[in-house]
C-alpha positions as a printed NumPy array, in Angstrom:
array([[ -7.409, -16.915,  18.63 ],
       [-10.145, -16.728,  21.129],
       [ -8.121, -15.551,  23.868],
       [ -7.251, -12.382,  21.735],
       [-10.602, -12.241,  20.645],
       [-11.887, -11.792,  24.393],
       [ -9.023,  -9.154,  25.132],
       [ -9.52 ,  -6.819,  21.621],
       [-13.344,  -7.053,  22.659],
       [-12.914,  -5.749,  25.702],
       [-10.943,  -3.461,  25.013],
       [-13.334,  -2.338,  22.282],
       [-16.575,  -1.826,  25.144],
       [-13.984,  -0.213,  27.583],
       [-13.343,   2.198,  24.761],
       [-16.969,   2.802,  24.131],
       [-18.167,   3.59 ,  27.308],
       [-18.868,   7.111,  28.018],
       [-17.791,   8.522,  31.106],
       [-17.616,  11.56 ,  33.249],
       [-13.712,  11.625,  34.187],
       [-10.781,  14.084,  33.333],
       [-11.167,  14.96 ,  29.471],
       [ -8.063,  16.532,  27.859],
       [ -7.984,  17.935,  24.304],
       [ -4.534,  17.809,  22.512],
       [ -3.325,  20.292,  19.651],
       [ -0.401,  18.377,  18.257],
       [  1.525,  15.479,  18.413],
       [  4.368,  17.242,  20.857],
       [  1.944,  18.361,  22.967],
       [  0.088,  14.479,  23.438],
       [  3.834,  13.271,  24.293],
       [  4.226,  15.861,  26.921],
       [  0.636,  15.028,  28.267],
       [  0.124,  18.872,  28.175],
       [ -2.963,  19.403,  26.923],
       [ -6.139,  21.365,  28.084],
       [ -9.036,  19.962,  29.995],
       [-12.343,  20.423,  29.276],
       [-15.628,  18.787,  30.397],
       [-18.269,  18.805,  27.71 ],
       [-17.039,  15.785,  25.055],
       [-19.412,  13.524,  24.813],
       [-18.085,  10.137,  22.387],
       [-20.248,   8.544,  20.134],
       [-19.574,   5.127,  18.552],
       [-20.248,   5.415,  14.844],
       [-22.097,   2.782,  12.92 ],
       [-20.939,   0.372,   9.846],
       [-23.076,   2.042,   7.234],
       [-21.678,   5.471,   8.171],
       [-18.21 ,   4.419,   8.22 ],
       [-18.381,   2.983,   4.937],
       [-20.34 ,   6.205,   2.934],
       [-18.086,   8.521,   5.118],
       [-14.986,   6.597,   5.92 ],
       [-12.713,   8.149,   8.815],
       [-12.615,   6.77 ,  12.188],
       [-14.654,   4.73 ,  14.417],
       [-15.532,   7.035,  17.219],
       [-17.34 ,  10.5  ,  16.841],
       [-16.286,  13.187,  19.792],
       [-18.234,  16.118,  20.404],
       [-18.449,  19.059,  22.839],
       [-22.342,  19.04 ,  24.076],
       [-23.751,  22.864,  23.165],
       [-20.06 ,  24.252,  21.896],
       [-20.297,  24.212,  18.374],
       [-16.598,  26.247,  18.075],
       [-15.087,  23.325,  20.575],
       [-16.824,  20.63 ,  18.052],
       [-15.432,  22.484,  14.869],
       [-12.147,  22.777,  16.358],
       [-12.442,  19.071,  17.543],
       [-13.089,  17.722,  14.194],
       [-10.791,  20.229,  12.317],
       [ -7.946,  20.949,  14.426],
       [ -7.668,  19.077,  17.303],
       [ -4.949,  16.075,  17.379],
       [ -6.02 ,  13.663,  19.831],
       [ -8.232,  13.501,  23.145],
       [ -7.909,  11.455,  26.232],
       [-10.656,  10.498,  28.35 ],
       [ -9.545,   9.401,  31.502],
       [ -7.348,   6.324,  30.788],
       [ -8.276,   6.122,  26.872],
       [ -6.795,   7.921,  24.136],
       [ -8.351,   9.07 ,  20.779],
       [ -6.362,  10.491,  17.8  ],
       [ -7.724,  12.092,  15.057],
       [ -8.006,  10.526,  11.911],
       [ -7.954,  14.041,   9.899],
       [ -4.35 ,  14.416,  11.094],
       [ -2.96 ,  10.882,   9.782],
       [ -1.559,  10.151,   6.588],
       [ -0.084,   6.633,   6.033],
       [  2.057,   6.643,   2.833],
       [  0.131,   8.915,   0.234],
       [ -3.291,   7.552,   1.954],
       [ -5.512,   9.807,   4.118],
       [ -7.892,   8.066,   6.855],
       [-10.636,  10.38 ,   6.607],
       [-12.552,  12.708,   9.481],
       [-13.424,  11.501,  13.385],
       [-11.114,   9.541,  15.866],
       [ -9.899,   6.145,  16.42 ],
       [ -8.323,   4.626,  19.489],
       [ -5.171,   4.597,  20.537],
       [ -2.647,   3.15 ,  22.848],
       [ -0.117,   4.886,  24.095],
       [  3.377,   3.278,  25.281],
       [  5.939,   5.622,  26.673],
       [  6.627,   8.016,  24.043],
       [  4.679,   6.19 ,  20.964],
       [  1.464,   6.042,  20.045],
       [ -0.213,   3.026,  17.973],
       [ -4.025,   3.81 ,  16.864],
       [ -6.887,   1.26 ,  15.224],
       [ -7.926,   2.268,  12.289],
       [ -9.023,   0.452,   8.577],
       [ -5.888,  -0.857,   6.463],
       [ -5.389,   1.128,   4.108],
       [ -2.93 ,   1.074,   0.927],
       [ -0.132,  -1.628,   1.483],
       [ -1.3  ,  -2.555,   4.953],
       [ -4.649,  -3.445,   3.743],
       [ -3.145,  -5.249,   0.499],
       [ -1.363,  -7.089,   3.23 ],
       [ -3.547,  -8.136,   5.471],
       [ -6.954,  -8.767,   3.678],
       [ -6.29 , -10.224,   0.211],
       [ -4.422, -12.858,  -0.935],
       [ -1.562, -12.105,  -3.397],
       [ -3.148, -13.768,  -6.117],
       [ -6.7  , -13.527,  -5.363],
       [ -8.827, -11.871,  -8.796],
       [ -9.506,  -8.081,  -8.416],
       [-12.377,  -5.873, -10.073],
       [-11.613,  -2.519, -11.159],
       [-13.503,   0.653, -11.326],
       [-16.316,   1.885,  -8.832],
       [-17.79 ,  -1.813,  -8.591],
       [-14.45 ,  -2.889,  -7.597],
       [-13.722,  -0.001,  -4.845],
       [-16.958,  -0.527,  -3.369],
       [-16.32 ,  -4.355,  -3.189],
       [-12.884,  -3.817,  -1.564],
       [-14.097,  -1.076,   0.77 ],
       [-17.235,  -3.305,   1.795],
       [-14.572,  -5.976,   2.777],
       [-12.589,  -3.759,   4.509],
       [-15.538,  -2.636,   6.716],
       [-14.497,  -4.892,   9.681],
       [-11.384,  -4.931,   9.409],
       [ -8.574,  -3.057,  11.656],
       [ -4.845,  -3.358,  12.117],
       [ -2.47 ,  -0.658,  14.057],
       [ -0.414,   2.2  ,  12.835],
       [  2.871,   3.678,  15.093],
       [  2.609,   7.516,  14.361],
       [  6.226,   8.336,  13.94 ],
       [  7.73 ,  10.61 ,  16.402],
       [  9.74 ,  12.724,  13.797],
       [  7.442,  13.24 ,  11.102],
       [  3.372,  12.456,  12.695],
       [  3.159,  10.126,   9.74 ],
       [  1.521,   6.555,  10.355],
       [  4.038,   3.47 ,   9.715],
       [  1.67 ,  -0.183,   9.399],
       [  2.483,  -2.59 ,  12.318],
       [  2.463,  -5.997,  11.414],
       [  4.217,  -8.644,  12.666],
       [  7.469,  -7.451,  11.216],
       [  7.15 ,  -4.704,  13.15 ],
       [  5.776,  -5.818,  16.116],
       [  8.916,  -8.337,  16.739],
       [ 11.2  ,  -5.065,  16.62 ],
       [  9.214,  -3.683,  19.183],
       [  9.052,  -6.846,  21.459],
       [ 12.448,  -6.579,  21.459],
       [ 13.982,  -8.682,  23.925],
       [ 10.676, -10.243,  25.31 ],
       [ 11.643, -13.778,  24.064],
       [  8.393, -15.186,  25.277],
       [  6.294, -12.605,  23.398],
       [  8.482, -13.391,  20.339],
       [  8.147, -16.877,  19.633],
       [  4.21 , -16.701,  20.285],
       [  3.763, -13.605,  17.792],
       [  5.957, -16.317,  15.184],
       [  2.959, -18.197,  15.048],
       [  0.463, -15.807,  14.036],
       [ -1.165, -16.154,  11.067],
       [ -2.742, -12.709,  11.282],
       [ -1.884,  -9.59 ,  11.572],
       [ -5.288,  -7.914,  12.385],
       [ -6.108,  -5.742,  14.968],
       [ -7.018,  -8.33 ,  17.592],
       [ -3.353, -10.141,  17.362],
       [ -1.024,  -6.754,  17.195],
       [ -3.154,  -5.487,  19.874],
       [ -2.973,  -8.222,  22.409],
       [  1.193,  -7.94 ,  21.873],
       [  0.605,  -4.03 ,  22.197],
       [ -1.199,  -4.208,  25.268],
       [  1.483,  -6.596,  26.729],
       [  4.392,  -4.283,  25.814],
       [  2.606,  -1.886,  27.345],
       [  2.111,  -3.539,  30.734],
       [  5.916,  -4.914,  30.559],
       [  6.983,  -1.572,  30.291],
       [  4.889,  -0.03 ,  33.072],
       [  6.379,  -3.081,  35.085],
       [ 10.031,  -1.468,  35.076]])
């Protein structure tokens, strides 16, 4: 585990780091597919902090354009995803997994050929499945919510955004198998998970996505 540890920690600071490179805005889904989008140069990206994410929920990342307050309305209201040089941000506002919204701001993304996975909190079935046991004794009400919602806090897995639809689909290992496809290596390692948090299906993501970059 610390192996993937290391890699979904690194890949967390390389996401954080503000930089100066190519910044392109994308209006929809079809548009981040077809890498046509338009480039600005004003976003500035602003990791946001536990205690905020947990009043406000939504994503973990905060992107702004620095003295356009129309370009930072349309970011949080409209806009589907940004990429900043090599790293890719979707906006939460525009996912929906199941009946469940994600809330405001962006999380990141990777992007392998067509698809597009992003990091964001379970919610719904995926965090059912990943965070509590089956038979493990619930609260109800408000003091319950803001027990489960306090757990969830640190906790991210990956959503596919579907092609037809936009909608998010969980990926847990289930998933993640059907996209390993033939990568028989990859396979029988991801059988022995016992997790399937963020810092597993992202270590199999980021390999799928090197494989395929390979051919």
């Amino acid at each position: 585990m610390k192996k993937y540890g290391f890699v979904f920690t690194v890949l967390t600071i390389l996401l954080a780091i503000p930089c100066k490179a190519q910044q392109v805005i994308y209006a929809n889904l079809h548009e981040l597919v077809a890498q046509e989008g338009d480039t600005v140069t004003t976003l500035l990206v602003e990791k946001r902090s536990k205690n905020k994410i947990l009043l406000l929920s939504g994503g973990d990342y905060r992107i702004e354009a620095k003295d356009n307050p129309s370009l930072s309305r349309y970011l949080r209201k409209r806009c589907y995803a940004v990429r900043i040089d090599t790293t890719l941000y979707v906006n939460c506002r525009k996912m929906r997994y199941k009946r469940y919204r994600f809330g405001s701001y962006f999380a990141p993304a990777i992007q392998i050929g067509e698809h597009v996975y992003f990091c964001a909190q379970p919610v719904g079935q995926a965090a059912s499945s990943t965070s509590t046991p089956a038979n493990a004794p619930r609260l109800g009400g408000d003091v319950g919510n803001a027990i489960a919602a306090s757990a969830l806090i640190n906790a991210r897995v990956f959503y596919e955004i579907n092609p037809r639809n936009g909608r998010a689909e969980f990926v847990g290992k289930e998933k993640m198998a059907s996209l390993l496809g033939d990568h028989t290596h990859l396979l029988k390692r991801l059988r022995r998970e016992t997790s399937e948090g963020a810092s597993v299906i992202g270590y199999y993501l980021m390999e799928l996505k090197r494989l395929t970059e390979e051919k």
